[in-house]
Each structure stands twice: as C-alpha cells, then as structure tokens.
Amino acid sequence: MQQFQSLQRLLIFYTLTLLAMLSVYYFTMFYEIRQDNKQDSIESFYALQYEISELTNPDNTDIKKVLKKPFLKDISYQLIFMMPSGQTYIHRHTRPNEREFRGITFPKVIASLPSSSNHYSASTVNNNALIGTIELESSHKIYTILRHKPLDINWISYRYWLPLMIAIMFFTMALLYTLKRRANWEQLLVYTDELSSHAKDAYITPPFIEKKTTAEFLRLGHALSRISYQLHNNHRRITTLKHRLERLVDHAPLPMLMIMRHGQISFFNQRFEQVFATPFQSDSNYQLTDFVFAEDETTQALLYKLVELRVTRTLLVYGLHNKKAYQLHITPWFGEHGQVHGFTVLLNNINEMVNQSADLQQRNQQLQRQLDEFNTLKSTMGHDLRLPLEAMIDTLEPIDPSTLTAKQNKTVTILIQTSHSMLTMLNDMLDIGEIEVRKTRLNIEAVDLYKLGQEVSQSVVERTKNQGLELLYFFIPDSPRCIDTDHKRLQQILRNLLDNAVKFTTAGYVALTIDTVSNTEVLSIKNRTLIDINKDTNTPENTEINKENASHAAHDWVRFSIKDSGIGIDIAKQHQLLTYLNQNNNQNNRQSQNSNQANNPSKSQNLNYIRNNSTEKGLGLNNANSFARLLGGFIEIKSTVAKGSTFNLYLPCKRPNYQPVYHLNPHLTQIHLLAVIKQPLRADYLRRLCAYLSIPATISTFIDRSTLQQLRERLAKEKQSLAPILLLDYEYYEEVNIALSNQALASDKDINFEKIKIINTENIAALHKKAEDELSVYIDRQQALNSLLADTTLPKILVSMKAERRIPSMLLDRCDGFLNKPIDVALLLSELLRLTLDVRQTLIQPENIEEDTKENTQENSSQLVTAVDEANSETLAPLILVVEDSLTNQKIACKILAKLGYRSVVAEDGQQALDKLKEQRQEIALILMDCRMPVMDGLQATQAIRAQGDDIPIVALTANNTEEDRSACLQVGMDEFLAKPINKLKLQEILQTFIKS
C-alpha cells in the first residue's frame, strides 16, 4: 500500500470522519441521559417537599408513608427527619448494585422562613446526587440526599447499535471502493511501466478498457497511450535526425567545430582532425587560438575574447602549423534570455584564392604603371595628331566655294567632313574633352531646352529605377523654350552631372530643374562657382543680354539645377575641388599640364590627393566645366555632407524663344487635383505647375484622417463646380505600408535585454509611448489612404518609378490611370481631362468655357476640311507613319521611303504617334515604330493602339537585334521586326507584304 499513499490517506480520513461522528452521537446521547436523571432527582425532591409541606405536625409515621410514595420508588435516598424536640429519625433506601450510604450529612439550615409560606426548602445538585433541606413552620426539619439514577445502557435498543452498524457499513463501502481504485491504479501503473519508446510501434488500447471502471481511468489510459505513441515517433525522428546530423557533420568536406561561451572547444569533426592533425578528446581543453591566428591585432583580440561577439562574423585567419589562409565563419547561438551559449565555426580554405589575389594585385600594379605610361603617350599622340587635323580644317574652311568647280567643291566638302569626323573620333578615343576647343568648332543653333531636359532625364531612368531612386524633371513654366547654344555640348554637360548625381546617391532622389535667374543673382554666387566670374572673359555683360531679351529683362541666365540627396561634399573638399578645376581650366592642353606637374611635384601630389581622397563626385567635372565655359557659362557647387549636393549650370540666355510648354486649357480650371506626393520637392513642382495652369489643387506630402475630413468638407462645397481627381504617389503608399508593418513588428523589440540594465523605468515608458505614437500615426495615414482608394466616385491616377507590371494588381484595379516618373506633364494633363470628362459634363459650365469650346470645334472642323482637300489633291501613294525620336534617323527613313514610292509622316514619340494616327487613320497604311523613345516608347504606344482595337500593321525599328527584343515586340502586338540601320531591300519586302494595294 506504500505506492498508493493517496488512497491510504483517503481511507484514513474517511474512517476518522466516521469515528468522530459516532463519538459526537454517543456523547450527546449519554449527556442527555445524565441530564434527564438529574431532572428526575429534582422533580422527586419537589414532590417530597410538597408531600411533607401538606402535613401540619408530621411524625415519623407520616414520613414513612410519604417515603412509600411512587416517586421515590426507584431512587436511592437518605432522609434525616428531625423533630422540634430534637428527636431524629433516619430513613435510607439503596437500589440494587449500589453502594450503601456512609455517614450522615446535614445540609445548612436557614433560620428564618419567608412570611408568605409555611415551609422553606433549599437544594444543591452535583454530578452524583441532590442534597436538600426542608424546614416546616412547625420547626420540623428534613435533610435529604437523593442519588441520581445510574446510566442504564440497553444495547438491545436500536438507538445504541444502529448508528454503529451504519458507520461500519459505510466504512466497508469505502474500503471496497478504495480497494477497487487500488486495483485500477495497479493496472494503470503496470500498463504505464510496460509502455516503452523502443517497443511500442503502434497505438494500443489500455488493458482494462473491457472491464468496468471509471471514465477518468479510461481517458487517462488513452491519453498515456497516445502520448507514448507520439513520444516514440518523436524519438525515432530525433534519432534519425541525430544520425543524419552526425553523418553530415562528421563527413562534411569543411572543418567544423563548436565552441563554448568562454572559448573552450567542445567538438570538432573528422575533417578538422585531418586538416589540423589533432584527434578529438573530450577531456582536452582546446582553444581556437591553438589552431589558427590572425595577422591583424583586432581579429586576434576577437579570437581571444569570443564572449564579446554577438553577431555573425567572417574573418581571415591562418593555420598555426600549415600557415594556410582560411575564411573563418563564426556564428553565436543564444539562450532563451538572449545570453550567448556558444559559437559554431566553419573554416574554408582560401589559401589559393589569397595567393591568386596577391598575384593579381601585383599584376595590377604593373598594369597601372603601364597605363600611366600609356596615358603620357596618349597625351603626346593626341596633341601631335590633333594639330595637323586642326591645321587642315583651318586651311579648308576659308575656301570660297564660288571660286571652285562643282567637282572641286565636292572634294573640299568631303575633306572638311572627313576632317571633322576624324577630329571627333580622335577626341572620343583619347578622351580629350577637357581640352578647350575653339569657338569656331561649336555648332550654335536654337536648342529646345524642354525637350533636351526630357531626353537627358530619360537616359538615366533605368539607372535610377535599379538604384531605387526617384527621378524628378521640371521645366519652370515662364522659362524660355529655346536659346542659342550647342546642343551636343549642353547635352554632354547635363548627362555628365546627372550621371554623377545618380552614381553617388544611394537613397532619395535626383532632380533636374530648368529655370531662369537675373545677372544680379549670378554675381552674388561667384564664390561657389567653378570659375571666377569677374575674371572670366566668357561671362556676358548684363547690358548685352538685356538687349537680346528686352521682353524678359530679368531672364539673363538659364539655370540647369541637378540636385540629389547623396553623400555630399564638405566645405574643405569643395575648396580643394574648385582650386583643382580652376587651375586645370587655366592650362591650355594636356601636354602643358603634364609638364607643370613634372616641374611642380607638390602640385601633382595635391591633384592626386583631390582625385583620390577629396571626392569622387568631382571626377568628370573638368570636362563639364570646360564645356560650360566654352558655351559662355559656368558651374556652381552647393553641397552639405550627408544631405546632398546641387550642381547648377548657368548659360547666357541668348535669343530666347518663349514658346509655351504647358498649354493653358480652360477645362483644367474645372478640375480639383488632390495629390499625395512622397517627395516634397516633387510636391512643390506640382504646386507651381497647377498655379501656372490655374488648376485648383490640394497637394500634400501626407494625408491623415483629420486632413481627409477637411478635404471631404471642401469637396462637398465644390461638388457642383469642380471635378475632383486623386493623384497618388505609389512610393508614399508603399512607405506607409512598410513603415506600419515594421513599426508593428518592432513595437516589442524597442528595448532589448541588454538595454534594460541601463535604462530606467521612465525611459522605457517613454520609448514605448514613442513607438505607440508612431504606430498610431501610420495607422491613421493608412486608414486615410484606404478611405480615399475605397471611394469609387473619385477618379485616381497612380504614379511610380516602378513599371506598371511591378505594381500590385489589387492596387491597380482600384485606380483609373497609371503614369511613370518622371511625370510627363502632357500625359498628366491628358489623363486629368480624360478621367474627369464625365463629371465635368454634369458641372455648371462657365460662359467663357462654352465659347472656347465652340471656337475650338469650329477651328478643328475647318482644319479637317483643309486636310481632306489637301489629301485629295495628292497622289494616292500609301502613307507611312515613321515614329522616331532621332532627327537623323527620321531623315534617313523618309528618304528611303520616298525612293521606294511611299509618302511619310513623322512622329517624335509614341504619344505624337497616337495623335497623328487619330488624325490621319484613313490614310496611314503602316507604322514604322522605334522601340526606344522618350515620353512614350514604342512598346507602350503599340499596346495603346492594340487596346483601341486597331489592327494597322506595325513594324518595329530597333538597334538591338536580339531574340529577347524580338519576342518583346511581337508580344505587345507588333507584326514585324526590322533592325537598324535600315536595309532598303528588306524594308521594301516588308512594305510589299503588309501593304497589298
């Protein structure tokens, strides 16, 4: 019974309970019997008193008669009767089996009697008897002792034996129940002992399932069986995994080991034993530094104090005996509370790689010396070859064509063109762009600044997308559309500055802005420029500029601002860069520069220092600065470390043409533009554009529920007069969602275990409050965004640097339009008008808009009639739409088509192609579509045409003749693929195939 102590204790408790109840019962019963006997004695005494008090002058005979009364029959008593004369009589009676009275007891007698009674009595009751005194008025006294009746237990009576029998019956039942439970427990314990993780291969029901037992034992048995089966499966799985792990570790091709927290090696595999020729012994105290060492002191100190390592590290170490190089990967593993328990180490033999790297480094040094020698030779060759070419050009250009015959004139023209081509090729090959070219070499012509800015920004779109940057391009509305300058040189300068900005910007944005400034402002910034304005002969006078630009006197200079949020340049390095570039600009050619460096070693060292240490952002600025000065302008630097840089190119505003870029449309005044833009600079640009075009706009860099409520109230007031439309920046939408998820995940990780030791309770509460506030802000913004997107009555345009296919389809389905950054203003305005057309038709139309609409309709009708008349007057040759952004390629394509007998019309980008196709669809028989174009490329234009249900033949023109490009063109709906340069015979074959008539 020792192993069933719980049952034993339960049985003892039950038995003691029954005994206590029996004891209470019998004690109560005996107590009541004793009290009844005492009451009988008292009643007998009062009856005796009554009988005696009825006697007037009692004598002994009367007393005897009274004693024979029934109330004294079963009572043992002793009565002493004392007469007034002093004569005394004693009467005694004892029940059988009781002891006799011994001695005579006289109770105390009270002398005086109460006046209201003829007798007096007094009695005292103890546990054995009643002692009383009766005194009559006649002076007779009676002293009596009445013994109580003894306890007479009649065990035959049910009141004595029945409770005992019931208690015995309950005890027997409890004993039987306990024995039954004991048997169940014995079966369960035997069943549990027989459960073995090595022998139990299947689920087995408990052995007492067929017997009568309680439900809890059945459930406990089933639970034990299931647990045993699961434990067995887990044990087998653990054994299998342990076996696999042992085989993987022991037979791994790389040395592996485990290190305890204090640096002692607890295990290493067989490969480690082979490499370091050391067998593993569990009782040996190995250290990592017994096998490897590091050349640098920092790594060696880390190997000695691994307990301080809390992140995974990759170190370069060497074998202590074989001296081979190893790449050591060490990873700490942590316990439940964040403490380091040990480290896992993996060694990779990279000795051959290190030797190869050393050899390559040595060869690189040799190649660098050869490259320096080649640069010196290249400079000399460039100068020597360039002089004859320039002399040839200078000799041929002054020749008057009128003095020559046609053949001689043709020969001179060919020589001049060839010389220019050779000079350009020589400059490109030898990279001598920084050598100042004489102004006679510039091609000064009217340059469309807006289009040039688009082309330059589009050239870096892919790079900005790949680096996760935002690209901004904005042309200030009141700036001149065209100025006289060299298109190629200006394009090179802007491309150079943009490339540098993208290269040295890891996050944020790169922006190109074109605006105008006055000569007064230019003079105030001379200290930040790459030239000294006061001493520069190319700086135009203010009076000269104003003479050419009388209508816009304040527009003296055109400013091209390239702004980025990159690494920046500190003040000292800016001065070094300015000094270097100014010195370099004053040198006439590379030969004189090399000679000066040779004669002045300190200056050479300074230049090398600037190139290598000052800022890599300055590389290439020498070329840009040379071209800027050549065009009569200069470059300004403004930069702050870790905040970004701004490079401003200033060019004189010569012969400006103020052709409008953003066309005013009265219908735009009926649109309320709601814009949520992530980048503040882009939001500022959009505000300026809306102000110029008189577009009511609400533009913000964030939106929450409070601002959304104000916005809804404003829209409710403007419901009858303005058509709202939402312009949503996808990068802002993505930022809110990512920040919200990160903040939610980080809310439990703001205070780690190590920081708890040094941060008090108030700081912890402050950190938690800050995290909760930030989380609530992002939740607020996300709810506001979701509310806007859920409004089906509000048209939405999504803008992003990402391609449309990379935007979640769920978000695209909730938007009505999509535009890529940098935003093309023409496309933006077109989308605004298109998506608000239905709402604007229901608005109250102002009279001036209705008149403009009628005028535009009449003008378009007259133009259409004129176009039809002109078309009827021409020949019926098929019309080919040539979509090409390059002017040279346009001329070549049109010339080839003319020779083949086809008419042609030109579009510079995909958007223009859509417009021309809409205007002349009945005439155009085929489209030659370039794939790479600004604004809208050929693939997007083809998708738009096919989306309209137009099956016009479209032939792709591209310089990339690859299978991937061919597949992409055919996938969007193009019919044929033609590589550049255009082959006349192949083009003729394609045209004959698709144009049957």
PDB file of C-alpha atoms in Angstrom, residues 179-318:
ATOM      1  CA  LEU A 179      -9.612  -1.452  -2.972  1.00  0.00           C
ATOM      2  CA  LYS A 180     -11.270  -1.171  -6.391  1.00  0.00           C
ATOM      3  CA  ARG A 181      -9.499   2.091  -7.126  1.00  0.00           C
ATOM      4  CA  ARG A 182      -6.294   0.470  -5.914  1.00  0.00           C
ATOM      5  CA  ALA A 183      -6.798  -2.336  -8.419  1.00  0.00           C
ATOM      6  CA  ASN A 184      -7.403   0.230 -11.198  1.00  0.00           C
ATOM      7  CA  TRP A 185      -4.296   2.167 -10.271  1.00  0.00           C
ATOM      8  CA  GLU A 186      -2.274  -1.066 -10.163  1.00  0.00           C
ATOM      9  CA  GLN A 187      -3.473  -1.927 -13.680  1.00  0.00           C
ATOM     10  CA  LEU A 188      -2.719   1.593 -14.898  1.00  0.00           C
ATOM     11  CA  LEU A 189       0.763   1.595 -13.339  1.00  0.00           C
ATOM     12  CA  VAL A 190       1.558  -1.818 -14.788  1.00  0.00           C
ATOM     13  CA  TYR A 191       0.308  -0.587 -18.192  1.00  0.00           C
ATOM     14  CA  THR A 192       2.451   2.570 -17.876  1.00  0.00           C
ATOM     15  CA  ASP A 193       5.534   0.556 -16.922  1.00  0.00           C
ATOM     16  CA  GLU A 194       5.035  -1.610 -19.976  1.00  0.00           C
ATOM     17  CA  LEU A 195       4.953   1.436 -22.289  1.00  0.00           C
ATOM     18  CA  SER A 196       8.413   1.561 -23.851  1.00  0.00           C
ATOM     19  CA  SER A 197       9.583   4.020 -26.509  1.00  0.00           C
ATOM     20  CA  HIS A 198      11.587   1.235 -28.123  1.00  0.00           C
ATOM     21  CA  ALA A 199       8.911  -1.480 -28.063  1.00  0.00           C
ATOM     22  CA  LYS A 200       5.673   0.390 -28.775  1.00  0.00           C
ATOM     23  CA  ASP A 201       5.276   0.616 -32.546  1.00  0.00           C
ATOM     24  CA  ALA A 202       1.532   1.129 -32.763  1.00  0.00           C
ATOM     25  CA  TYR A 203      -1.344   2.549 -30.793  1.00  0.00           C
ATOM     26  CA  ILE A 204      -2.558   0.007 -28.190  1.00  0.00           C
ATOM     27  CA  THR A 205      -5.724   0.463 -26.127  1.00  0.00           C
ATOM     28  CA  PRO A 206      -5.480   0.241 -22.288  1.00  0.00           C
ATOM     29  CA  PRO A 207      -5.818  -3.317 -20.872  1.00  0.00           C
ATOM     30  CA  PHE A 208      -8.856  -2.512 -18.665  1.00  0.00           C
ATOM     31  CA  ILE A 209     -10.959  -0.998 -21.420  1.00  0.00           C
ATOM     32  CA  GLU A 210     -13.324  -4.009 -21.444  1.00  0.00           C
ATOM     33  CA  LYS A 211     -13.719  -4.037 -17.648  1.00  0.00           C
ATOM     34  CA  LYS A 212     -15.996  -1.896 -15.571  1.00  0.00           C
ATOM     35  CA  THR A 213     -14.011   1.078 -14.492  1.00  0.00           C
ATOM     36  CA  THR A 214     -14.468   4.814 -14.145  1.00  0.00           C
ATOM     37  CA  ALA A 215     -14.315   7.187 -17.120  1.00  0.00           C
ATOM     38  CA  GLU A 216     -11.309   9.072 -15.845  1.00  0.00           C
ATOM     39  CA  PHE A 217      -9.186   5.908 -15.834  1.00  0.00           C
ATOM     40  CA  LEU A 218     -10.227   5.145 -19.394  1.00  0.00           C
ATOM     41  CA  ARG A 219      -9.409   8.674 -20.546  1.00  0.00           C
ATOM     42  CA  LEU A 220      -6.103   8.622 -18.651  1.00  0.00           C
ATOM     43  CA  GLY A 221      -5.191   5.318 -20.219  1.00  0.00           C
ATOM     44  CA  HIS A 222      -5.988   6.550 -23.724  1.00  0.00           C
ATOM     45  CA  ALA A 223      -4.005   9.736 -23.110  1.00  0.00           C
ATOM     46  CA  LEU A 224      -0.976   7.792 -21.884  1.00  0.00           C
ATOM     47  CA  SER A 225      -1.140   5.536 -24.909  1.00  0.00           C
ATOM     48  CA  ARG A 226      -1.331   8.453 -27.330  1.00  0.00           C
ATOM     49  CA  ILE A 227       1.495  10.267 -25.573  1.00  0.00           C
ATOM     50  CA  SER A 228       3.619   7.152 -25.600  1.00  0.00           C
ATOM     51  CA  TYR A 229       2.990   6.644 -29.314  1.00  0.00           C
ATOM     52  CA  GLN A 230       3.819  10.282 -30.072  1.00  0.00           C
ATOM     53  CA  LEU A 231       6.927  10.131 -27.917  1.00  0.00           C
ATOM     54  CA  HIS A 232       8.017   7.042 -29.760  1.00  0.00           C
ATOM     55  CA  ASN A 233       7.549   8.766 -33.123  1.00  0.00           C
ATOM     56  CA  ASN A 234       9.445  11.813 -31.870  1.00  0.00           C
ATOM     57  CA  HIS A 235      12.171   9.608 -30.511  1.00  0.00           C
ATOM     58  CA  ARG A 236      12.542   7.816 -33.817  1.00  0.00           C
ATOM     59  CA  ARG A 237      12.548  11.150 -35.674  1.00  0.00           C
ATOM     60  CA  ILE A 238      15.127  12.621 -33.288  1.00  0.00           C
ATOM     61  CA  THR A 239      17.250   9.521 -33.632  1.00  0.00           C
ATOM     62  CA  THR A 240      17.066   9.720 -37.419  1.00  0.00           C
ATOM     63  CA  LEU A 241      17.876  13.440 -37.470  1.00  0.00           C
ATOM     64  CA  LYS A 242      20.681  12.923 -34.993  1.00  0.00           C
ATOM     65  CA  HIS A 243      22.111  10.178 -37.154  1.00  0.00           C
ATOM     66  CA  ARG A 244      21.861  12.367 -40.267  1.00  0.00           C
ATOM     67  CA  LEU A 245      23.403  15.332 -38.474  1.00  0.00           C
ATOM     68  CA  GLU A 246      26.272  13.226 -37.188  1.00  0.00           C
ATOM     69  CA  ARG A 247      26.941  11.897 -40.664  1.00  0.00           C
ATOM     70  CA  LEU A 248      26.699  15.359 -42.228  1.00  0.00           C
ATOM     71  CA  VAL A 249      29.000  16.951 -39.683  1.00  0.00           C
ATOM     72  CA  ASP A 250      31.477  14.103 -39.472  1.00  0.00           C
ATOM     73  CA  HIS A 251      31.687  13.666 -43.239  1.00  0.00           C
ATOM     74  CA  ALA A 252      31.491  17.377 -44.120  1.00  0.00           C
ATOM     75  CA  PRO A 253      34.270  18.493 -46.529  1.00  0.00           C
ATOM     76  CA  LEU A 254      34.930  21.613 -44.408  1.00  0.00           C
ATOM     77  CA  PRO A 255      36.374  21.756 -40.883  1.00  0.00           C
ATOM     78  CA  MET A 256      33.597  22.441 -38.362  1.00  0.00           C
ATOM     79  CA  LEU A 257      33.708  22.915 -34.616  1.00  0.00           C
ATOM     80  CA  MET A 258      31.635  24.022 -31.633  1.00  0.00           C
ATOM     81  CA  ILE A 259      32.984  26.464 -29.060  1.00  0.00           C
ATOM     82  CA  MET A 260      31.617  27.076 -25.581  1.00  0.00           C
ATOM     83  CA  ARG A 261      30.899  30.547 -24.249  1.00  0.00           C
ATOM     84  CA  HIS A 262      34.319  31.015 -22.661  1.00  0.00           C
ATOM     85  CA  GLY A 263      36.273  29.839 -25.700  1.00  0.00           C
ATOM     86  CA  GLN A 264      36.732  26.134 -24.965  1.00  0.00           C
ATOM     87  CA  ILE A 265      36.184  23.848 -27.986  1.00  0.00           C
ATOM     88  CA  SER A 266      33.511  21.268 -27.187  1.00  0.00           C
ATOM     89  CA  PHE A 267      33.512  19.403 -30.506  1.00  0.00           C
ATOM     90  CA  PHE A 268      35.104  19.308 -33.979  1.00  0.00           C
ATOM     91  CA  ASN A 269      34.506  16.968 -36.910  1.00  0.00           C
ATOM     92  CA  GLN A 270      36.739  14.486 -38.708  1.00  0.00           C
ATOM     93  CA  ARG A 271      37.739  16.986 -41.389  1.00  0.00           C
ATOM     94  CA  PHE A 272      39.073  19.301 -38.712  1.00  0.00           C
ATOM     95  CA  GLU A 273      41.069  16.399 -37.271  1.00  0.00           C
ATOM     96  CA  GLN A 274      42.548  15.681 -40.706  1.00  0.00           C
ATOM     97  CA  VAL A 275      43.401  19.307 -41.528  1.00  0.00           C
ATOM     98  CA  PHE A 276      44.954  20.157 -38.172  1.00  0.00           C
ATOM     99  CA  ALA A 277      46.205  16.628 -37.350  1.00  0.00           C
ATOM    100  CA  THR A 278      44.575  16.638 -33.909  1.00  0.00           C
ATOM    101  CA  PRO A 279      42.249  13.869 -32.681  1.00  0.00           C
ATOM    102  CA  PHE A 280      39.267  14.998 -30.617  1.00  0.00           C
ATOM    103  CA  GLN A 281      39.418  14.132 -26.936  1.00  0.00           C
ATOM    104  CA  SER A 282      36.558  15.160 -24.690  1.00  0.00           C
ATOM    105  CA  ASP A 283      38.792  15.679 -21.668  1.00  0.00           C
ATOM    106  CA  SER A 284      41.175  18.050 -23.511  1.00  0.00           C
ATOM    107  CA  ASN A 285      40.896  21.800 -23.120  1.00  0.00           C
ATOM    108  CA  TYR A 286      41.259  23.048 -26.713  1.00  0.00           C
ATOM    109  CA  GLN A 287      41.124  26.738 -27.630  1.00  0.00           C
ATOM    110  CA  LEU A 288      40.548  28.214 -31.101  1.00  0.00           C
ATOM    111  CA  THR A 289      43.849  30.071 -30.890  1.00  0.00           C
ATOM    112  CA  ASP A 290      45.623  26.692 -30.518  1.00  0.00           C
ATOM    113  CA  PHE A 291      44.949  26.073 -34.222  1.00  0.00           C
ATOM    114  CA  VAL A 292      44.584  29.441 -36.035  1.00  0.00           C
ATOM    115  CA  PHE A 293      45.829  33.010 -35.714  1.00  0.00           C
ATOM    116  CA  ALA A 294      45.113  36.374 -37.366  1.00  0.00           C
ATOM    117  CA  GLU A 295      47.615  38.825 -38.771  1.00  0.00           C
ATOM    118  CA  ASP A 296      45.849  41.975 -37.563  1.00  0.00           C
ATOM    119  CA  GLU A 297      45.616  42.721 -33.850  1.00  0.00           C
ATOM    120  CA  THR A 298      41.858  43.407 -33.866  1.00  0.00           C
ATOM    121  CA  THR A 299      40.962  39.997 -35.259  1.00  0.00           C
ATOM    122  CA  GLN A 300      43.439  38.265 -32.948  1.00  0.00           C
ATOM    123  CA  ALA A 301      41.937  40.032 -29.926  1.00  0.00           C
ATOM    124  CA  LEU A 302      38.476  38.895 -31.059  1.00  0.00           C
ATOM    125  CA  LEU A 303      39.668  35.285 -31.237  1.00  0.00           C
ATOM    126  CA  TYR A 304      40.846  35.550 -27.621  1.00  0.00           C
ATOM    127  CA  LYS A 305      37.601  37.176 -26.391  1.00  0.00           C
ATOM    128  CA  LEU A 306      34.808  35.392 -28.216  1.00  0.00           C
ATOM    129  CA  VAL A 307      32.388  36.071 -25.364  1.00  0.00           C
ATOM    130  CA  GLU A 308      32.052  39.660 -26.617  1.00  0.00           C
ATOM    131  CA  LEU A 309      30.934  38.508 -30.093  1.00  0.00           C
ATOM    132  CA  ARG A 310      27.167  38.779 -30.611  1.00  0.00           C
ATOM    133  CA  VAL A 311      26.854  38.841 -34.418  1.00  0.00           C
ATOM    134  CA  THR A 312      27.982  36.558 -37.211  1.00  0.00           C
ATOM    135  CA  ARG A 313      31.465  37.452 -38.421  1.00  0.00           C
ATOM    136  CA  THR A 314      33.673  36.292 -41.298  1.00  0.00           C
ATOM    137  CA  LEU A 315      37.373  36.570 -40.509  1.00  0.00           C
ATOM    138  CA  LEU A 316      40.590  35.887 -42.351  1.00  0.00           C
ATOM    139  CA  VAL A 317      42.833  33.590 -40.289  1.00  0.00           C
ATOM    140  CA  TYR A 318      45.854  31.391 -40.884  1.00  0.00           C
TER     141      TYR A 318
END
